[in-house]
CSV table of C-alpha atoms in Angstrom, one decimal:
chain,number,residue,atom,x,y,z
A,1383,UNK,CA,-1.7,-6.0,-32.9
A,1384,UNK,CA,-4.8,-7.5,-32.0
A,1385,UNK,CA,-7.6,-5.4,-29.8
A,1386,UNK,CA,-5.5,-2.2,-30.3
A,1387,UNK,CA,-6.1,1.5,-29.5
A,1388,UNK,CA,-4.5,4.4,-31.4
A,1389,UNK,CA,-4.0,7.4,-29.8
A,1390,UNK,CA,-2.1,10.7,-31.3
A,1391,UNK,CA,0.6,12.4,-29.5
A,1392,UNK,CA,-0.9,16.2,-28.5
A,1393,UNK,CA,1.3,19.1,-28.4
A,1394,UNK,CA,1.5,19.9,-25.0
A,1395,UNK,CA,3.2,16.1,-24.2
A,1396,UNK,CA,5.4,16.2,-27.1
A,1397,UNK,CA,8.9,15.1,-25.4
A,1398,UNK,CA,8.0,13.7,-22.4
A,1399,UNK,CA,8.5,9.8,-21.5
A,1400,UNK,CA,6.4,7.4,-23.5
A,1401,UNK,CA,5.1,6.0,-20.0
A,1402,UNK,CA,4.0,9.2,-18.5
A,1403,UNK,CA,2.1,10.3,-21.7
A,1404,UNK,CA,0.1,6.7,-21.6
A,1405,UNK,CA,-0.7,7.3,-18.0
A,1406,UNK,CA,-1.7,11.1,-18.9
A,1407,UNK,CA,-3.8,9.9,-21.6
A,1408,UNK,CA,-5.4,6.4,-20.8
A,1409,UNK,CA,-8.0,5.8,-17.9
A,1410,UNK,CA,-7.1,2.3,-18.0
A,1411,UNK,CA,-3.3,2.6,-17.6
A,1412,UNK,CA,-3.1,3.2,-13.4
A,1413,UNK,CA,0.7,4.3,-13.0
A,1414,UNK,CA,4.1,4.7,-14.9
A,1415,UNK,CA,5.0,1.3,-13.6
A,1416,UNK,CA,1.8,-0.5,-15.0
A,1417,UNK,CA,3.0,1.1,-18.5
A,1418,UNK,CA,6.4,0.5,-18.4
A,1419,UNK,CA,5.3,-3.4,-18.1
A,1420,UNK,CA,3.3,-2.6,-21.2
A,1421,UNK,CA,5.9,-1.3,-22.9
A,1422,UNK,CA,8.6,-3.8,-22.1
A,1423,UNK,CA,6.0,-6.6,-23.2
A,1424,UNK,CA,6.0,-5.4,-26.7
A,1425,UNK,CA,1.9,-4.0,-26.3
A,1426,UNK,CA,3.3,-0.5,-27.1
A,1427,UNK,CA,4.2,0.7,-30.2
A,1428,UNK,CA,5.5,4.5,-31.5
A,1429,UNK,CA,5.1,4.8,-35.1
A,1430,UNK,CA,4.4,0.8,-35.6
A,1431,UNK,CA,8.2,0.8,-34.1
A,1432,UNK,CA,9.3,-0.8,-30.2
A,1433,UNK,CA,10.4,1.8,-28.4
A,1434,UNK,CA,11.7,1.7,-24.8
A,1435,UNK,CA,9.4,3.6,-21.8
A,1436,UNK,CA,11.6,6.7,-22.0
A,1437,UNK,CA,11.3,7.0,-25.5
A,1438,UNK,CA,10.0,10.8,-26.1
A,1439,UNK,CA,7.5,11.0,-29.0
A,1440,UNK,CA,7.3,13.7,-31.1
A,1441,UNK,CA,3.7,15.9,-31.8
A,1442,UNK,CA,1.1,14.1,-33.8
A,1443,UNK,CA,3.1,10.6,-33.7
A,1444,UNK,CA,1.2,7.6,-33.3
A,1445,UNK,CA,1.0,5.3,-30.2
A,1446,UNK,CA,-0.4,1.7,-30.2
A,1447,UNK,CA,-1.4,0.0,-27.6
A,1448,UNK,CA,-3.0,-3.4,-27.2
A,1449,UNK,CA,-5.3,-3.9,-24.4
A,1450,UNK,CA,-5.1,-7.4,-24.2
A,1451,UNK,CA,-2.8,-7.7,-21.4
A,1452,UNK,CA,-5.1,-4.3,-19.5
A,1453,UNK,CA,-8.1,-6.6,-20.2
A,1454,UNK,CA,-6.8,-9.4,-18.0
A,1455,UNK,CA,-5.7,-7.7,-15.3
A,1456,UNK,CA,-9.1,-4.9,-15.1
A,1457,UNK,CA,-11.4,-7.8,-16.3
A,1458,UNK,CA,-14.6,-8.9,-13.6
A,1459,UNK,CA,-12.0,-10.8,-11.2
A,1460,UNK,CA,-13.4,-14.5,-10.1
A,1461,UNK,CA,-14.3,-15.4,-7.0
A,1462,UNK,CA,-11.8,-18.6,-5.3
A,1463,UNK,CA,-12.7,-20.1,-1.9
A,1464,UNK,CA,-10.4,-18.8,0.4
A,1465,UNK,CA,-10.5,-18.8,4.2
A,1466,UNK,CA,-11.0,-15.6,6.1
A,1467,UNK,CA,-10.9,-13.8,9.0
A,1468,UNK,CA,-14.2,-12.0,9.3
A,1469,UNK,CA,-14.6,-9.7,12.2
A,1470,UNK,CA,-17.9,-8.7,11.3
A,1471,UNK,CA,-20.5,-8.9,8.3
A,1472,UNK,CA,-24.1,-7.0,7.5
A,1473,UNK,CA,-25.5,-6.3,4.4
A,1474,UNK,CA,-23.3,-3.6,3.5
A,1475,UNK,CA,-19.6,-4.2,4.6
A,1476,UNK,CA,-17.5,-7.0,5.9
A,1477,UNK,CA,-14.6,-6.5,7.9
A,1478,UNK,CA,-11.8,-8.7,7.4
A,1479,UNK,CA,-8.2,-9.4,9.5
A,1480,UNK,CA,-6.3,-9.4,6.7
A,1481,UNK,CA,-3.1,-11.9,6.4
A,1482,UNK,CA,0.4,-10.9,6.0
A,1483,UNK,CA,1.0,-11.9,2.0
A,1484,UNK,CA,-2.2,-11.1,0.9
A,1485,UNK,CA,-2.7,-8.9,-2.1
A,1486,UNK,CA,-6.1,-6.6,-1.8
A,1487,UNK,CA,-7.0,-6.9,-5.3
A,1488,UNK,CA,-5.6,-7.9,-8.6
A,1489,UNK,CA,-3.3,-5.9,-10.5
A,1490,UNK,CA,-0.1,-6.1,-12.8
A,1491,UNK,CA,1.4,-9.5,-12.2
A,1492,UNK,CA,-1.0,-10.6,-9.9
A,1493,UNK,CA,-4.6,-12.1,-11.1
A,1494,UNK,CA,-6.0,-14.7,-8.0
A,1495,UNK,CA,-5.2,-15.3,-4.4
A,1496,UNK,CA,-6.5,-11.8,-3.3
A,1497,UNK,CA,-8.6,-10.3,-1.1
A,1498,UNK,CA,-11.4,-9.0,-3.7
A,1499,UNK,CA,-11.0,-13.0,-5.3
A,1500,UNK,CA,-11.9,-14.2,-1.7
A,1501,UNK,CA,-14.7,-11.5,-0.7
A,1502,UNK,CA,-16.7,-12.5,-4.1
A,1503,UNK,CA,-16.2,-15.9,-3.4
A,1504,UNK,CA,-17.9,-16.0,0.0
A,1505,UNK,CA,-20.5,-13.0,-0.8
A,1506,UNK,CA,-21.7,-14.7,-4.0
A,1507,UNK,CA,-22.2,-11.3,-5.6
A,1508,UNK,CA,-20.7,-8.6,-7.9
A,1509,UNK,CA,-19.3,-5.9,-5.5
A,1510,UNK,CA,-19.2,-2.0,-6.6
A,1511,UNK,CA,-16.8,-0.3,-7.1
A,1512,UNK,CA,-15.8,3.4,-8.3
A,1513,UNK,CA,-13.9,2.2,-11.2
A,1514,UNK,CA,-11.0,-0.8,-12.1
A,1515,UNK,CA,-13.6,-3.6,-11.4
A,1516,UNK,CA,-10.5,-5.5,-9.7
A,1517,UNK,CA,-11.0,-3.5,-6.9
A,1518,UNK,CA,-14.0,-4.2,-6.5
A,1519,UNK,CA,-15.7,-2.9,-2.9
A,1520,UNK,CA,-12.1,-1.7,-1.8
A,1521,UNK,CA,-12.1,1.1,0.2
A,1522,UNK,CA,-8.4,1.2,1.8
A,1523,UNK,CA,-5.8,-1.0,1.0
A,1524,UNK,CA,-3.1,-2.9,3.0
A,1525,UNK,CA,0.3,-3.6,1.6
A,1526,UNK,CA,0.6,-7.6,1.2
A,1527,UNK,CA,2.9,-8.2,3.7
A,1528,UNK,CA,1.3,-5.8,6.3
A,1529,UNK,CA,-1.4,-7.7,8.2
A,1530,UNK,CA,-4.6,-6.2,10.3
A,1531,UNK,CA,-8.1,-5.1,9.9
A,1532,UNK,CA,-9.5,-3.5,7.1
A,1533,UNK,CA,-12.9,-2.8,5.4
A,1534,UNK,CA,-14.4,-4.1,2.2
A,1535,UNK,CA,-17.7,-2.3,0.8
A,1536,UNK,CA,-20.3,-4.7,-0.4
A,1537,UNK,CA,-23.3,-2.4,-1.4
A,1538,UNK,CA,-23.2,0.9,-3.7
A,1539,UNK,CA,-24.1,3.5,-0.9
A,1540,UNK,CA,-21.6,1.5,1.3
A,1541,UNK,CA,-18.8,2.0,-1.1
A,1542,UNK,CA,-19.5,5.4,-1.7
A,1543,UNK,CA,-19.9,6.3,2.2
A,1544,UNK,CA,-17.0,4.7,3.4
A,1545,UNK,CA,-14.6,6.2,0.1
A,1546,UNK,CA,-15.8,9.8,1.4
A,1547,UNK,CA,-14.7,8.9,5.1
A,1548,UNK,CA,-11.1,7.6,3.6
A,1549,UNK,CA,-10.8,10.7,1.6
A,1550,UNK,CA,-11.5,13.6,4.1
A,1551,UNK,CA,-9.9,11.0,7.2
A,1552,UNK,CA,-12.7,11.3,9.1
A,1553,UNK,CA,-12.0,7.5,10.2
A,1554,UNK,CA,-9.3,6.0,12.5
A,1555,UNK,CA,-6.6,3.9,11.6
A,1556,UNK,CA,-4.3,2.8,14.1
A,1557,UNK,CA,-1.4,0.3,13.2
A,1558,UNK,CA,1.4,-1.2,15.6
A,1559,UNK,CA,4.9,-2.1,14.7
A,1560,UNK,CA,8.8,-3.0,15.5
A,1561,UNK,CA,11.2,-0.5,14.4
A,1562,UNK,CA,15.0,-0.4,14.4
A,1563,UNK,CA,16.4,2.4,18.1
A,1564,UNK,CA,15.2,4.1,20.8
A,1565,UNK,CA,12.6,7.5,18.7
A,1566,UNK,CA,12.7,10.1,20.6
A,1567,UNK,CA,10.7,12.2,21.4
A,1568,UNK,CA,8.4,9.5,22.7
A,1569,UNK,CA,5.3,11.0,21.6
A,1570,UNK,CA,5.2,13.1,18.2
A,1571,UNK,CA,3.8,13.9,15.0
A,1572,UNK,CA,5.7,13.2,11.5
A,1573,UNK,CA,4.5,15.8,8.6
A,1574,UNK,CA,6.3,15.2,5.4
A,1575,UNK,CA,5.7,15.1,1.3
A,1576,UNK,CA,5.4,12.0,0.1
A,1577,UNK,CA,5.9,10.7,-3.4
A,1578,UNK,CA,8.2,8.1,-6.1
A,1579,UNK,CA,11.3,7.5,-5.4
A,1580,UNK,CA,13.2,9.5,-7.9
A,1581,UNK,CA,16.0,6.4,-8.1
A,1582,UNK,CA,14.0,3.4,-7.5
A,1583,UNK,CA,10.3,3.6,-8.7
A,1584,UNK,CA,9.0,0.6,-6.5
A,1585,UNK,CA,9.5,2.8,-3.8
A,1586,UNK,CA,8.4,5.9,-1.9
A,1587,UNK,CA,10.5,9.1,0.0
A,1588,UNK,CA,9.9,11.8,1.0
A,1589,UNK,CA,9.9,14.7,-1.2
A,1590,UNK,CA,10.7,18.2,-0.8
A,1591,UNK,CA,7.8,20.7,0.4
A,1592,UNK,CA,5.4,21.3,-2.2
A,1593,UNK,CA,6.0,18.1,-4.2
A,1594,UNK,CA,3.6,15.1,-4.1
A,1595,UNK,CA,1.3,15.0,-1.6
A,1596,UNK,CA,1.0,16.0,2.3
A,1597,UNK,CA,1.8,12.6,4.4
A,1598,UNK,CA,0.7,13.0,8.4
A,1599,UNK,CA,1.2,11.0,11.1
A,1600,UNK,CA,1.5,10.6,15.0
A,1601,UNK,CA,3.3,7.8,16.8
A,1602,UNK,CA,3.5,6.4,20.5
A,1603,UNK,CA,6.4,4.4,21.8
A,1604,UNK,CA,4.8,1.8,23.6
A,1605,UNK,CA,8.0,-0.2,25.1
A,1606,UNK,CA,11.4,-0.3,24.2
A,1607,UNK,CA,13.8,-4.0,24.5
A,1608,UNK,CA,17.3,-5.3,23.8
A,1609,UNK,CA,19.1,-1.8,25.7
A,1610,UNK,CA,16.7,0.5,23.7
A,1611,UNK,CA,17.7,-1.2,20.2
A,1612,UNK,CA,14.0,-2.2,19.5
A,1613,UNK,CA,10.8,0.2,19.8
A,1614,UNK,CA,7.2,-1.2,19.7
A,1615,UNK,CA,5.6,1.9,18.7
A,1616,UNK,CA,1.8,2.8,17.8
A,1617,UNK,CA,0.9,5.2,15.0
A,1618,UNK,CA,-2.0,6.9,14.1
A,1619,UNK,CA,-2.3,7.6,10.1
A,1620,UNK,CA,-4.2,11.2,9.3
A,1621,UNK,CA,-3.4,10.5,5.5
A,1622,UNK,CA,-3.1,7.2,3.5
A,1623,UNK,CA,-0.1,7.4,1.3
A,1624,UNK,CA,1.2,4.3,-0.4
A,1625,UNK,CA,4.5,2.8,2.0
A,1626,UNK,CA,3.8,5.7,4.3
A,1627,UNK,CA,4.3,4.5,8.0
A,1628,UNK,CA,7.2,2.7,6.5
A,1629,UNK,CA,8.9,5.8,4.0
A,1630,UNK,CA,8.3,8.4,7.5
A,1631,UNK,CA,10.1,6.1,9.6
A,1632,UNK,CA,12.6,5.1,7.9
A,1633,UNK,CA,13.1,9.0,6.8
A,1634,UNK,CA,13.6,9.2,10.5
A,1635,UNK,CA,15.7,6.7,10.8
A,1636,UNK,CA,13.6,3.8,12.5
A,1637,UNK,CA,13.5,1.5,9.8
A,1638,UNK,CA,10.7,-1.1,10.2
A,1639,UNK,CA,11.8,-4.8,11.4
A,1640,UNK,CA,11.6,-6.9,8.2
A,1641,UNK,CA,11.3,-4.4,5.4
A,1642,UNK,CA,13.8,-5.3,3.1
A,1643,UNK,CA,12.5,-2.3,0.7
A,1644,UNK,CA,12.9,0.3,3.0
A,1645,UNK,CA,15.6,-0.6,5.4
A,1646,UNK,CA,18.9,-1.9,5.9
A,1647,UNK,CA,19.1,-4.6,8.9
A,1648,UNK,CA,23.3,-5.0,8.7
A,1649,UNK,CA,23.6,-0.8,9.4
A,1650,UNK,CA,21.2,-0.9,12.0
A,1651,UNK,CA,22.4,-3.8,14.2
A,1652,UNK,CA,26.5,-3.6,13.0
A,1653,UNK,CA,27.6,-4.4,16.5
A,1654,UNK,CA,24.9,-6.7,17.6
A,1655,UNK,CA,25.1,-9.8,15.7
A,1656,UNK,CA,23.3,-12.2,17.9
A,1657,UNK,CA,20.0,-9.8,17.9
A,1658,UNK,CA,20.8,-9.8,14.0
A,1659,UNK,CA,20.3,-13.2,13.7
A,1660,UNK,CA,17.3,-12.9,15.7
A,1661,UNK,CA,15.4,-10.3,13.6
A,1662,UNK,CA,16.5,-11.8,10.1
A,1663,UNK,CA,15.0,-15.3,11.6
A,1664,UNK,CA,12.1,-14.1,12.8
A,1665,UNK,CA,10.9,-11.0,10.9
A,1666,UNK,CA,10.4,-12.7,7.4
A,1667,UNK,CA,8.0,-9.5,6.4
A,1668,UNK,CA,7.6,-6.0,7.3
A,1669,UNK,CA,6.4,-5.9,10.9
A,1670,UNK,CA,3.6,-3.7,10.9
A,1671,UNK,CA,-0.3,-4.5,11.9
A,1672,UNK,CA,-3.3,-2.4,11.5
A,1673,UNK,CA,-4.6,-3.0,15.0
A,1674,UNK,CA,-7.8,-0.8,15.4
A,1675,UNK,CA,-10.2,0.3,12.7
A,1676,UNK,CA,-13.1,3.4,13.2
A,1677,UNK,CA,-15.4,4.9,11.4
A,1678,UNK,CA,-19.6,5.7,10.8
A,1679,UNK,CA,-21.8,2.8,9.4
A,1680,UNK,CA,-22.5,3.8,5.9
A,1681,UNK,CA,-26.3,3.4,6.3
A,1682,UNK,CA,-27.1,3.6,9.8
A,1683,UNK,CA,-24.6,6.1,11.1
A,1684,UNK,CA,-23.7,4.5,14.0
A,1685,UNK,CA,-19.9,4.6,15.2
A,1686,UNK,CA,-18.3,1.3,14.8
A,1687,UNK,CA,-14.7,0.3,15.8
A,1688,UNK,CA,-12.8,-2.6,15.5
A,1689,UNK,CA,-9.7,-4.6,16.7
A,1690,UNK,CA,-7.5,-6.9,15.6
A,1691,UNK,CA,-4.8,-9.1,17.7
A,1692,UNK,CA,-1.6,-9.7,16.6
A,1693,UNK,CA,-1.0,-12.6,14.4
A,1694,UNK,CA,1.5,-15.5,15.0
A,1695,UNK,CA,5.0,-13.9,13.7
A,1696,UNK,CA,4.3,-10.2,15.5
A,1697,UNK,CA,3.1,-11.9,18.4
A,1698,UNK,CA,6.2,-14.8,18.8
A,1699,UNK,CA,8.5,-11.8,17.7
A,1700,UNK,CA,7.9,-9.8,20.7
A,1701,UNK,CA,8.0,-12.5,23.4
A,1702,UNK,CA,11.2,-13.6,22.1
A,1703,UNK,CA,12.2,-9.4,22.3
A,1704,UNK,CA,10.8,-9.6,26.1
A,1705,UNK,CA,12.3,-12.5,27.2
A,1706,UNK,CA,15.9,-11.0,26.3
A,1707,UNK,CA,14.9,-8.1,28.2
A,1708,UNK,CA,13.1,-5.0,28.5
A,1709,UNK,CA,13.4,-1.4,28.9
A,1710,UNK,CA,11.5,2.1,28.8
């Protein structure tokens, strides 16, 4: 293989999956997913031999990997002109309203058309970052189909600033979205352990206590329709897991309108198929929105908070809720 590292099994990995043991050893290798595309592309070889990712290698066996395929995904990303929402722009941050389908930054299977391809496109500039130079002035990240505003850093001390507030959640995020019943109680606070789904890896669950990491949030019903079959409920995220409004409320069993990852549309609305037909025409994503954003200027300290409306699908989605009816 061309542009090839080698790297020798130690003892204390011997027998465990070839894809955890490249994500133990290599930096550049982000997740067991990311290395199982590696590995299934032919870039990793055991002993000059294919293996599959849950091949265990022995002690002192050799691993190959080629870093072409890493190279063009963690590679400087290129700026394309595309349009954006900006909410607000100094010489430190921008703050975007961020599309449903939008990626944040490149990544396995995904190389243009994202956020960090559009921000250097209309800031002209190389943006910091703390490491995968894809992600590039990233702070926080939005799934693609989740819409709303978020942050991008464009200077050093901005970056670093904002990464701190994210980490210890001194900021405020505040999302909206449609979910499947009537939650009870009406106010509450949802504390679970959050991790990989054991059976599907392109998912989240919760875990039991102890495992993975601490998930908190609290929620809000804000209005109920369609004889307490739909909630609009707000929710306020303390941590920042990956899928997490979506794995705790599903957990709960208030599956998110739209999210064909995370719940099942035919068991929730078995007896109502007219409202069915409603949500599977008109919830074509996930419907959840990041509709407030707060936290201290990097530089000047000042407390700055921002909104965002709901786009076109959230917004047409609940007038056609309302105008069958309301009720809370």
């Amino acid at each position: 293989m061309n542009n090839t590292i080698e790297i020798t099994v130690p003892e204390h990995l011997q027998n465990e999956r070839l894809d955890v043991i490249l994500t133990r050893l290599i930096d550049l290798i982000p997740s067991r997913s990311f290395a199982a595309k590696l590995i299934a592309n032919k870039q990793v070889l055991v002993d000059n031999k294919q293996v599959r990712s849950s091949y265990k290698p022995k002690e002192l066996q050799k691993i190959s990997i080629d870093l072409s395929f890493i190279d063009a995904i963690n590679s400087e990303p290129i700026g394309e002109k595309i349009d954006l929402d900006i909410l607000f722009e100094d010489n430190d941050l921008i703050i975007i309203n961020k599309p449903a389908g939008m990626v944040v930054h490149p990544g396995a299977g995904v190389h243009s058309g994202t956020l960090v391809n559009a921000i250097l496109a209309h800031c002209g500039v190389t943006l910091p970052s703390l490491g995968l130079p894809s992600r590039a002035g990233i702070v926080h990240r939005l799934d693609r189909d989740t819409s709303g505003v978020m942050v991008v850093a464009k200077s050093q001390i901005a970056l670093t600033n904002l990464s701190k507030q994210f980490a210890d959640h001194s900021q405020t995020r505040i999302y909206h979205t449609l979910i499947y019943g009537n939650i009870l109680p009406a106010r509450g606070k949802i504390e679970t352990w959050h991790g990989r789904d054991p059976k599907n890896r392109i998912k989240y669950s919760v875990q039991p206590e102890g495992k993975g990491k601490k998930a908190i949030l609290s929620y809000n019903k804000l209005n109920t329709f369609m004889d307490n079959k739909i909630s609009l409920v707000e929710c306020q995220l303390y941590t920042g897991r990956t899928h997490q409004i979506r794995v705790q409320l599903s957990n709960i069993g208030h599956g998110i309108l739209g999210d064909a990852l995370y719940t099942n549309s035919t068991n929730e609305l078995n007896s109502d198929k007219e409202l069915k037909a409603l949500i599977n025409k008109n919830a074509q994503r996930h419907m959840l929105h990041a509709v407030h954003l707060g936290f201290k200027h990097p530089v000047t300290n000042v407390e700055m908070s921002f909104q965002s409306p709901y786009p076109q699908d959230f917004n047409n989605l609940l007038l056609l809720l309302e105008a069958k009816g309301k009720k809370f």
